[in-house]
Amino acid sequence: MDFSFSPSHELLRQVVRDFAQQEILLRTAEIEEAKHIPRDLVQKMAQLGLLGVPFPIQYGGAGAGEIGYCILMEELGKVSTSVAALVGAHIGIGSMAIYLDGSEEQKRKYLTPLTRGEKIAAFSLTEPHAGSDAAAIRLSARREGNHFVLNGSKIWVTNGPIADVVTVFAATDPSLGPRGGITAFILEKDTPGFSVGKIDEKMGILASETGELVFEDCRVPADNVLGQVGQGFLTAMKALDVGRLGLGAASLGGAQAALEACARYAALREQFGTPIAQKQAVQFMIADSLAEIEALRSLIYRTAWMVDTQQDFTRLSAICKLFGSEAASRVADRAVQIHGALGYLRDYPVERMYRDARIGEIFEGTNEIQRIIIAADLFQEYGVRVNP
Amino acid sequence: MRVAVVLRSICDPSSLRVSRGRGVIETGRARPILAAGDRRALEEALRLHNVGAHLVGLGLGSGAEGFLREAAALGVDELIHLRGEGMPHLELDESPWIELLAEGFERRGAPDLVLVGHRLNNRRASPLGPRLAERLGWPLLTRALQVEMDSGGQVRARCAGEKASALWEAPLPCVVTIEDGPRSLYAPLPATMAAGPGELEVWMNWASGNAEKTVETVDTNAAPEVRGEKLAAEPRRLAQALAQRLRRWGLLD
């Protein structure tokens, strides 16, 4: 066994860490206050090649694979969950769906500008009536000659308001259900009949832009069908499998940052004549957090290695997302507790970390859905088919 | 025109641990970082590279491998690593490193211009630039904000002063120390992952008389992921890695 990173991945981490610490962390307050990620920052990330890290060089990526993507998400998660959410939606699911199931022509036309950061991607599956029950989507796609006509809406679309390219899932034949009745499309933002609304007043990840997409007789060329007609649900699940791993890595970064913040504070804050780091109550919280973080780190990079070596990783990526997001919430909760009243103040980063961590348990498949995926995968070995 | 830039590896102050009991600063688990002033020097060197200079990166200290890889990803043409058993931390004593640099230049050929950060860290000016210039008998320009070289063998630098900057000129060869400034350059990530074949020359322990053993050439490429005998990488790098192994095993000339 070899748990070391390659020199290239080490350097990638160093460059991303330097960039994140110097270009993002110092602007976190400004970014959260503005409730959007400044365009100049997105442009800098694009120039660095950060928006195409896992994808092959021939499509404009850095060729760093899933290990590189997890390094990226971990380092971004340390400084800003909002920025990690933008990158996760752009790379992990939006662009990833095109990379996994796009034709060579679609990859050249859409994936390359996305990996270079010339365009931003989003992934839209959830609808007002189809959240965890993703197979129940109602956005309809009716074939008319060389086009499909889309009608309906999508909601909770990360990057929706800023995306140039959206991966959209629509029902082409509702009678067939998810296996055969859902088709994936690549949609350009200027397509007539397509409009976007921004959802504000979220609890956390304030700078990540979340949108509602509306389709009114929106005509999408048949050439923009992603994969095969009727196979869109499979495309969505494959992309989400990869995306969940990235979310787990971002949770790892967020948890690490929360742990470092409260350990620093505990070493300085004195009560009863000694630093509170001397108190067992605090030590136990710190130790529990570190144990969870180290377990998560091993899980994340083992799973990333499995992705890069083409092994089956569906179960493990769901575990990464489930365990990672809940561990991050627990660590952030302990960080607030160790800070006491100060942890409840907006002036202290742990307050933001606590709010930001919570979304990890909800988006890209709630943790309840992750538990179903994990259990279903396990029960397959026992000949039991689990129905959600 | 050959321009050498000094890249010193120092301990990340945030990773140092103070042992109250033993009354010492523990450096064992410290993370090496590139001295901030040298990063600015590298940025200035790359500007000269863009107008035709041949760049040599001189990495000082055992933690400099990473910076040399980063320098390669940024476009530095030639990489030299200075290291050695018994060499002191740069923060403690730069003298042996200055001697190693000077002897290296005498043995391997001196550059036309040496750029080095004015400060080693945030606290104090570094003696490396002035003392290297003295050791080599070269002119010195300090606290340069911007450097230009002309075809007539002169270097021109706008240098920071107490209240204003001033333009200074000196004949080549010359040592120039670069003033601190905000970082503006990061190695593009595709270049960090797809670093081409490269060689890293190592200078070590000339000062202690081990000159015959001290020059070696090693491969600085990112080794592709190796899992047992399975190699996974982009096709070009995969082919390089395979050829490297075949040569090592004597199966390929």
mmCIF file of N, CA, C and O in Angstrom, chain A residues 2 4-9 11-12 14-19 22-23 47-50 53 56-58 60-64 67 305 309, chain B residues 20 31 34 39 66-67 69-70 73 183-184 186-190 192-195 221-227 230 232 234-237:
data_model
loop_
_atom_site.group_PDB
_atom_site.id
_atom_site.type_symbol
_atom_site.label_atom_id
_atom_site.label_comp_id
_atom_site.label_asym_id
_atom_site.label_seq_id
_atom_site.Cartn_x
_atom_site.Cartn_y
_atom_site.Cartn_z
ATOM 1 N N ASP A 2 0.398 2.274 -0.650
ATOM 2 C CA ASP A 2 1.148 3.521 -0.715
ATOM 3 C C ASP A 2 0.174 4.674 -0.495
ATOM 4 O O ASP A 2 -0.699 4.920 -1.319
ATOM 5 N N SER A 4 1.031 7.848 -0.173
ATOM 6 C CA SER A 4 1.623 9.154 -0.466
ATOM 7 C C SER A 4 1.026 9.740 -1.751
ATOM 8 O O SER A 4 0.587 9.012 -2.641
ATOM 9 N N PHE A 5 1.021 11.060 -1.814
ATOM 10 C CA PHE A 5 0.598 11.745 -3.028
ATOM 11 C C PHE A 5 1.794 11.827 -3.975
ATOM 12 O O PHE A 5 2.940 11.881 -3.527
ATOM 13 N N SER A 6 1.515 11.876 -5.277
ATOM 14 C CA SER A 6 2.604 12.048 -6.244
ATOM 15 C C SER A 6 3.154 13.468 -6.089
ATOM 16 O O SER A 6 2.465 14.358 -5.587
ATOM 17 N N PRO A 7 4.411 13.704 -6.521
ATOM 18 C CA PRO A 7 4.953 15.062 -6.449
ATOM 19 C C PRO A 7 4.072 16.075 -7.177
ATOM 20 O O PRO A 7 3.943 17.220 -6.738
ATOM 21 N N SER A 8 3.447 15.656 -8.273
ATOM 22 C CA SER A 8 2.566 16.582 -9.010
ATOM 23 C C SER A 8 1.359 16.970 -8.166
ATOM 24 O O SER A 8 0.948 18.132 -8.142
ATOM 25 N N HIS A 9 0.779 15.988 -7.493
ATOM 26 C CA HIS A 9 -0.377 16.297 -6.648
ATOM 27 C C HIS A 9 0.031 17.134 -5.434
ATOM 28 O O HIS A 9 -0.729 17.986 -4.982
ATOM 29 N N LEU A 11 2.400 19.338 -5.454
ATOM 30 C CA LEU A 11 2.569 20.702 -5.956
ATOM 31 C C LEU A 11 1.214 21.348 -6.235
ATOM 32 O O LEU A 11 1.005 22.534 -5.950
ATOM 33 N N LEU A 12 0.305 20.545 -6.783
ATOM 34 C CA LEU A 12 -1.054 21.048 -7.029
ATOM 35 C C LEU A 12 -1.657 21.557 -5.716
ATOM 36 O O LEU A 12 -2.230 22.645 -5.656
ATOM 37 N N GLN A 14 -0.092 22.565 -3.059
ATOM 38 C CA GLN A 14 0.609 23.765 -2.589
ATOM 39 C C GLN A 14 0.118 25.006 -3.337
ATOM 40 O O GLN A 14 -0.153 26.052 -2.728
ATOM 41 N N VAL A 15 -0.013 24.879 -4.659
ATOM 42 C CA VAL A 15 -0.441 26.037 -5.454
ATOM 43 C C VAL A 15 -1.889 26.415 -5.107
ATOM 44 O O VAL A 15 -2.209 27.589 -4.907
ATOM 45 N N VAL A 16 -2.755 25.396 -5.016
ATOM 46 C CA VAL A 16 -4.160 25.681 -4.705
ATOM 47 C C VAL A 16 -4.284 26.271 -3.301
ATOM 48 O O VAL A 16 -5.036 27.218 -3.078
ATOM 49 N N ARG A 17 -3.500 25.724 -2.359
ATOM 50 C CA ARG A 17 -3.558 26.234 -0.985
ATOM 51 C C ARG A 17 -3.103 27.694 -0.941
ATOM 52 O O ARG A 17 -3.755 28.541 -0.325
ATOM 53 N N ASP A 18 -1.985 27.987 -1.618
ATOM 54 C CA ASP A 18 -1.493 29.371 -1.647
ATOM 55 C C ASP A 18 -2.558 30.297 -2.230
ATOM 56 O O ASP A 18 -2.828 31.378 -1.711
ATOM 57 N N PHE A 19 -3.148 29.853 -3.344
ATOM 58 C CA PHE A 19 -4.167 30.679 -4.013
ATOM 59 C C PHE A 19 -5.364 30.883 -3.089
ATOM 60 O O PHE A 19 -5.873 32.001 -2.931
ATOM 61 N N GLN A 22 -4.486 33.181 -0.114
ATOM 62 C CA GLN A 22 -4.158 34.578 -0.406
ATOM 63 C C GLN A 22 -5.206 35.297 -1.243
ATOM 64 O O GLN A 22 -5.348 36.509 -1.150
ATOM 65 N N GLU A 23 -5.913 34.579 -2.077
ATOM 66 C CA GLU A 23 -6.852 35.244 -2.974
ATOM 67 C C GLU A 23 -8.309 35.086 -2.519
ATOM 68 O O GLU A 23 -9.165 35.863 -2.950
ATOM 69 N N GLN A 47 -7.944 31.400 -14.884
ATOM 70 C CA GLN A 47 -6.588 31.580 -15.422
ATOM 71 C C GLN A 47 -5.617 30.566 -14.821
ATOM 72 O O GLN A 47 -4.704 30.087 -15.488
ATOM 73 N N LEU A 48 -5.844 30.239 -13.574
ATOM 74 C CA LEU A 48 -4.976 29.275 -12.891
ATOM 75 C C LEU A 48 -5.219 27.856 -13.394
ATOM 76 O O LEU A 48 -4.369 26.978 -13.245
ATOM 77 N N GLY A 49 -6.369 27.621 -14.002
ATOM 78 C CA GLY A 49 -6.712 26.269 -14.456
ATOM 79 C C GLY A 49 -7.494 25.498 -13.417
ATOM 80 O O GLY A 49 -7.685 24.283 -13.518
ATOM 81 N N LEU A 50 -7.975 26.222 -12.411
ATOM 82 C CA LEU A 50 -8.640 25.590 -11.274
ATOM 83 C C LEU A 50 -10.009 25.015 -11.645
ATOM 84 O O LEU A 50 -10.479 24.080 -11.012
ATOM 85 N N VAL A 53 -9.631 21.097 -13.137
ATOM 86 C CA VAL A 53 -8.585 20.272 -12.517
ATOM 87 C C VAL A 53 -8.652 18.783 -12.861
ATOM 88 O O VAL A 53 -7.639 18.193 -13.260
ATOM 89 N N PRO A 56 -9.057 15.598 -18.504
ATOM 90 C CA PRO A 56 -7.836 15.382 -19.293
ATOM 91 C C PRO A 56 -7.368 16.649 -20.006
ATOM 92 O O PRO A 56 -8.166 17.543 -20.313
ATOM 93 N N ILE A 57 -6.072 16.673 -20.275
ATOM 94 C CA ILE A 57 -5.460 17.846 -20.899
ATOM 95 C C ILE A 57 -6.070 18.121 -22.263
ATOM 96 O O ILE A 57 -6.226 19.278 -22.659
ATOM 97 N N GLN A 58 -6.451 17.055 -22.993
ATOM 98 C CA GLN A 58 -6.976 17.290 -24.350
ATOM 99 C C GLN A 58 -8.292 18.059 -24.346
ATOM 100 O O GLN A 58 -8.694 18.606 -25.363
ATOM 101 N N GLY A 60 -8.653 20.586 -22.187
ATOM 102 C CA GLY A 60 -8.331 21.848 -21.522
ATOM 103 C C GLY A 60 -8.189 21.738 -20.021
ATOM 104 O O GLY A 60 -8.020 22.746 -19.332
ATOM 105 N N GLY A 61 -8.250 20.527 -19.475
ATOM 106 C CA GLY A 61 -8.133 20.346 -18.026
ATOM 107 C C GLY A 61 -6.682 20.257 -17.578
ATOM 108 O O GLY A 61 -5.761 20.388 -18.389
ATOM 109 N N ALA A 62 -6.508 20.014 -16.259
ATOM 110 C CA ALA A 62 -5.161 19.884 -15.711
ATOM 111 C C ALA A 62 -4.706 18.435 -15.681
ATOM 112 O O ALA A 62 -3.544 18.157 -15.383
ATOM 113 N N GLY A 63 -5.620 17.513 -15.945
ATOM 114 C CA GLY A 63 -5.262 16.095 -15.957
ATOM 115 C C GLY A 63 -4.929 15.557 -14.576
ATOM 116 O O GLY A 63 -4.161 14.610 -14.430
ATOM 117 N N ALA A 64 -5.519 16.151 -13.536
ATOM 118 C CA ALA A 64 -5.168 15.760 -12.161
ATOM 119 C C ALA A 64 -6.063 14.665 -11.613
ATOM 120 O O ALA A 64 -5.850 14.208 -10.487
ATOM 121 N N ILE A 67 -8.205 12.435 -7.638
ATOM 122 C CA ILE A 67 -7.369 12.790 -6.480
ATOM 123 C C ILE A 67 -7.094 14.292 -6.508
ATOM 124 O O ILE A 67 -7.229 14.986 -5.491
ATOM 125 N N TRP A 305 -8.878 7.478 -5.246
ATOM 126 C CA TRP A 305 -7.969 6.541 -5.918
ATOM 127 C C TRP A 305 -8.776 5.467 -6.661
ATOM 128 O O TRP A 305 -8.430 5.077 -7.782
ATOM 129 N N THR A 309 -8.667 4.714 -10.666
ATOM 130 C CA THR A 309 -8.242 3.391 -11.157
ATOM 131 C C THR A 309 -9.435 2.570 -11.663
ATOM 132 O O THR A 309 -9.366 1.345 -11.735
ATOM 133 N N ARG B 20 7.472 24.711 25.533
ATOM 134 C CA ARG B 20 7.697 25.526 26.737
ATOM 135 C C ARG B 20 8.577 24.776 27.730
ATOM 136 O O ARG B 20 9.451 25.357 28.354
ATOM 137 N N ARG B 31 6.727 23.003 8.089
ATOM 138 C CA ARG B 31 6.469 22.898 6.651
ATOM 139 C C ARG B 31 7.404 23.860 5.917
ATOM 140 O O ARG B 31 7.507 25.023 6.295
ATOM 141 N N LEU B 34 8.613 28.727 0.463
ATOM 142 C CA LEU B 34 9.543 29.575 -0.280
ATOM 143 C C LEU B 34 9.550 30.956 0.366
ATOM 144 O O LEU B 34 8.486 31.528 0.644
ATOM 145 N N ARG B 39 10.028 34.705 -3.821
ATOM 146 C CA ARG B 39 8.901 34.519 -4.745
ATOM 147 C C ARG B 39 8.758 35.764 -5.634
ATOM 148 O O ARG B 39 8.505 35.667 -6.822
ATOM 149 N N GLY B 66 10.038 21.141 -3.954
ATOM 150 C CA GLY B 66 8.709 21.559 -4.374
ATOM 151 C C GLY B 66 8.734 22.876 -5.116
ATOM 152 O O GLY B 66 8.049 23.059 -6.119
ATOM 153 N N PHE B 67 9.567 23.818 -4.627
ATOM 154 C CA PHE B 67 9.619 25.135 -5.282
ATOM 155 C C PHE B 67 10.252 25.026 -6.655
ATOM 156 O O PHE B 67 9.898 25.745 -7.581
ATOM 157 N N ARG B 69 10.072 22.437 -8.585
ATOM 158 C CA ARG B 69 9.025 21.889 -9.462
ATOM 159 C C ARG B 69 8.066 23.003 -9.884
ATOM 160 O O ARG B 69 7.651 23.081 -11.039
ATOM 161 N N GLU B 70 7.722 23.848 -8.921
ATOM 162 C CA GLU B 70 6.814 24.956 -9.235
ATOM 163 C C GLU B 70 7.495 25.904 -10.228
ATOM 164 O O GLU B 70 6.865 26.384 -11.170
ATOM 165 N N ALA B 73 7.255 24.523 -13.570
ATOM 166 C CA ALA B 73 5.898 24.681 -14.110
ATOM 167 C C ALA B 73 5.660 26.113 -14.573
ATOM 168 O O ALA B 73 4.860 26.361 -15.477
ATOM 169 N N ARG B 183 1.913 39.050 -3.848
ATOM 170 C CA ARG B 183 2.084 37.949 -4.792
ATOM 171 C C ARG B 183 1.079 38.096 -5.932
ATOM 172 O O ARG B 183 -0.080 38.411 -5.703
ATOM 173 N N SER B 184 1.560 37.869 -7.151
ATOM 174 C CA SER B 184 0.627 37.973 -8.277
ATOM 175 C C SER B 184 0.707 36.772 -9.209
ATOM 176 O O SER B 184 -0.005 36.714 -10.196
ATOM 177 N N TYR B 186 0.911 32.526 -9.873
ATOM 178 C CA TYR B 186 0.726 31.140 -9.433
ATOM 179 C C TYR B 186 1.003 30.242 -10.635
ATOM 180 O O TYR B 186 0.658 30.595 -11.762
ATOM 181 N N ALA B 187 1.603 29.082 -10.374
ATOM 182 C CA ALA B 187 1.877 28.156 -11.476
ATOM 183 C C ALA B 187 0.560 27.631 -12.026
ATOM 184 O O ALA B 187 -0.285 27.167 -11.251
ATOM 185 N N PRO B 188 0.343 27.701 -13.337
ATOM 186 C CA PRO B 188 -0.901 27.159 -13.892
ATOM 187 C C PRO B 188 -1.025 25.672 -13.550
ATOM 188 O O PRO B 188 -0.052 24.926 -13.658
ATOM 189 N N LEU B 189 -2.222 25.266 -13.134
ATOM 190 C CA LEU B 189 -2.390 23.886 -12.663
ATOM 191 C C LEU B 189 -2.120 22.848 -13.750
ATOM 192 O O LEU B 189 -1.542 21.800 -13.451
ATOM 193 N N PRO B 190 -2.529 23.092 -15.019
ATOM 194 C CA PRO B 190 -2.173 22.083 -16.026
ATOM 195 C C PRO B 190 -0.660 21.896 -16.131
ATOM 196 O O PRO B 190 -0.182 20.778 -16.307
ATOM 197 N N THR B 192 1.509 22.298 -13.685
ATOM 198 C CA THR B 192 2.022 21.581 -12.508
ATOM 199 C C THR B 192 1.832 20.077 -12.665
ATOM 200 O O THR B 192 2.636 19.298 -12.178
ATOM 201 N N MET B 193 0.754 19.684 -13.339
ATOM 202 C CA MET B 193 0.482 18.258 -13.491
ATOM 203 C C MET B 193 1.221 17.653 -14.681
ATOM 204 O O MET B 193 1.533 16.464 -14.688
ATOM 205 N N ALA B 194 1.473 18.456 -15.689
ATOM 206 C CA ALA B 194 2.043 17.919 -16.935
ATOM 207 C C ALA B 194 3.469 18.384 -17.140
ATOM 208 O O ALA B 194 3.881 18.652 -18.255
ATOM 209 N N ALA B 195 4.231 18.479 -16.046
ATOM 210 C CA ALA B 195 5.618 18.917 -16.174
ATOM 211 C C ALA B 195 6.373 17.955 -17.083
ATOM 212 O O ALA B 195 6.274 16.747 -16.915
ATOM 213 N N ASN B 221 10.833 14.850 -12.923
ATOM 214 C CA ASN B 221 9.444 14.663 -13.374
ATOM 215 C C ASN B 221 8.552 14.208 -12.248
ATOM 216 O O ASN B 221 8.982 13.491 -11.362
ATOM 217 N N ALA B 222 7.309 14.596 -12.345
ATOM 218 C CA ALA B 222 6.319 14.003 -11.459
ATOM 219 C C ALA B 222 6.220 12.536 -11.836
ATOM 220 O O ALA B 222 5.929 12.214 -12.978
ATOM 221 N N ALA B 223 6.513 11.669 -10.888
ATOM 222 C CA ALA B 223 6.360 10.240 -11.187
ATOM 223 C C ALA B 223 4.881 9.947 -11.328
ATOM 224 O O ALA B 223 4.105 10.304 -10.460
ATOM 225 N N PRO B 224 4.464 9.313 -12.409
ATOM 226 C CA PRO B 224 3.049 8.956 -12.518
ATOM 227 C C PRO B 224 2.668 8.012 -11.392
ATOM 228 O O PRO B 224 3.531 7.375 -10.790
ATOM 229 N N GLU B 225 1.387 7.943 -11.147
ATOM 230 C CA GLU B 225 0.907 7.079 -10.079
ATOM 231 C C GLU B 225 1.382 5.650 -10.325
ATOM 232 O O GLU B 225 1.190 5.099 -11.401
ATOM 233 N N VAL B 226 2.027 5.048 -9.337
ATOM 234 C CA VAL B 226 2.496 3.679 -9.484
ATOM 235 C C VAL B 226 1.767 2.801 -8.477
ATOM 236 O O VAL B 226 1.792 3.057 -7.293
ATOM 237 N N ARG B 227 1.085 1.816 -8.954
ATOM 238 C CA ARG B 227 0.410 0.849 -8.081
ATOM 239 C C ARG B 227 0.935 -0.518 -8.446
ATOM 240 O O ARG B 227 0.525 -1.107 -9.451
ATOM 241 N N LYS B 230 1.522 -1.278 -12.123
ATOM 242 C CA LYS B 230 0.567 -0.579 -12.984
ATOM 243 C C LYS B 230 0.867 0.914 -12.988
ATOM 244 O O LYS B 230 0.981 1.533 -11.930
ATOM 245 N N ALA B 232 -0.365 4.706 -14.197
ATOM 246 C CA ALA B 232 -1.537 5.450 -14.670
ATOM 247 C C ALA B 232 -1.146 6.906 -14.840
ATOM 248 O O ALA B 232 -0.670 7.525 -13.896
ATOM 249 N N GLU B 234 -1.262 10.458 -18.009
ATOM 250 C CA GLU B 234 -1.555 10.897 -19.370
ATOM 251 C C GLU B 234 -0.592 10.168 -20.319
ATOM 252 O O GLU B 234 0.535 9.819 -19.908
ATOM 253 N N PRO B 235 -1.004 9.924 -21.559
ATOM 254 C CA PRO B 235 -0.192 9.081 -22.453
ATOM 255 C C PRO B 235 1.261 9.523 -22.571
ATOM 256 O O PRO B 235 2.176 8.693 -22.521
ATOM 257 N N ARG B 236 1.508 10.847 -22.687
ATOM 258 C CA ARG B 236 2.884 11.305 -22.885
ATOM 259 C C ARG B 236 3.744 10.988 -21.657
ATOM 260 O O ARG B 236 4.849 10.466 -21.758
ATOM 261 N N ARG B 237 3.184 11.278 -20.496
ATOM 262 C CA ARG B 237 3.924 11.037 -19.256
ATOM 263 C C ARG B 237 4.039 9.542 -18.986
ATOM 264 O O ARG B 237 5.032 9.078 -18.439
#
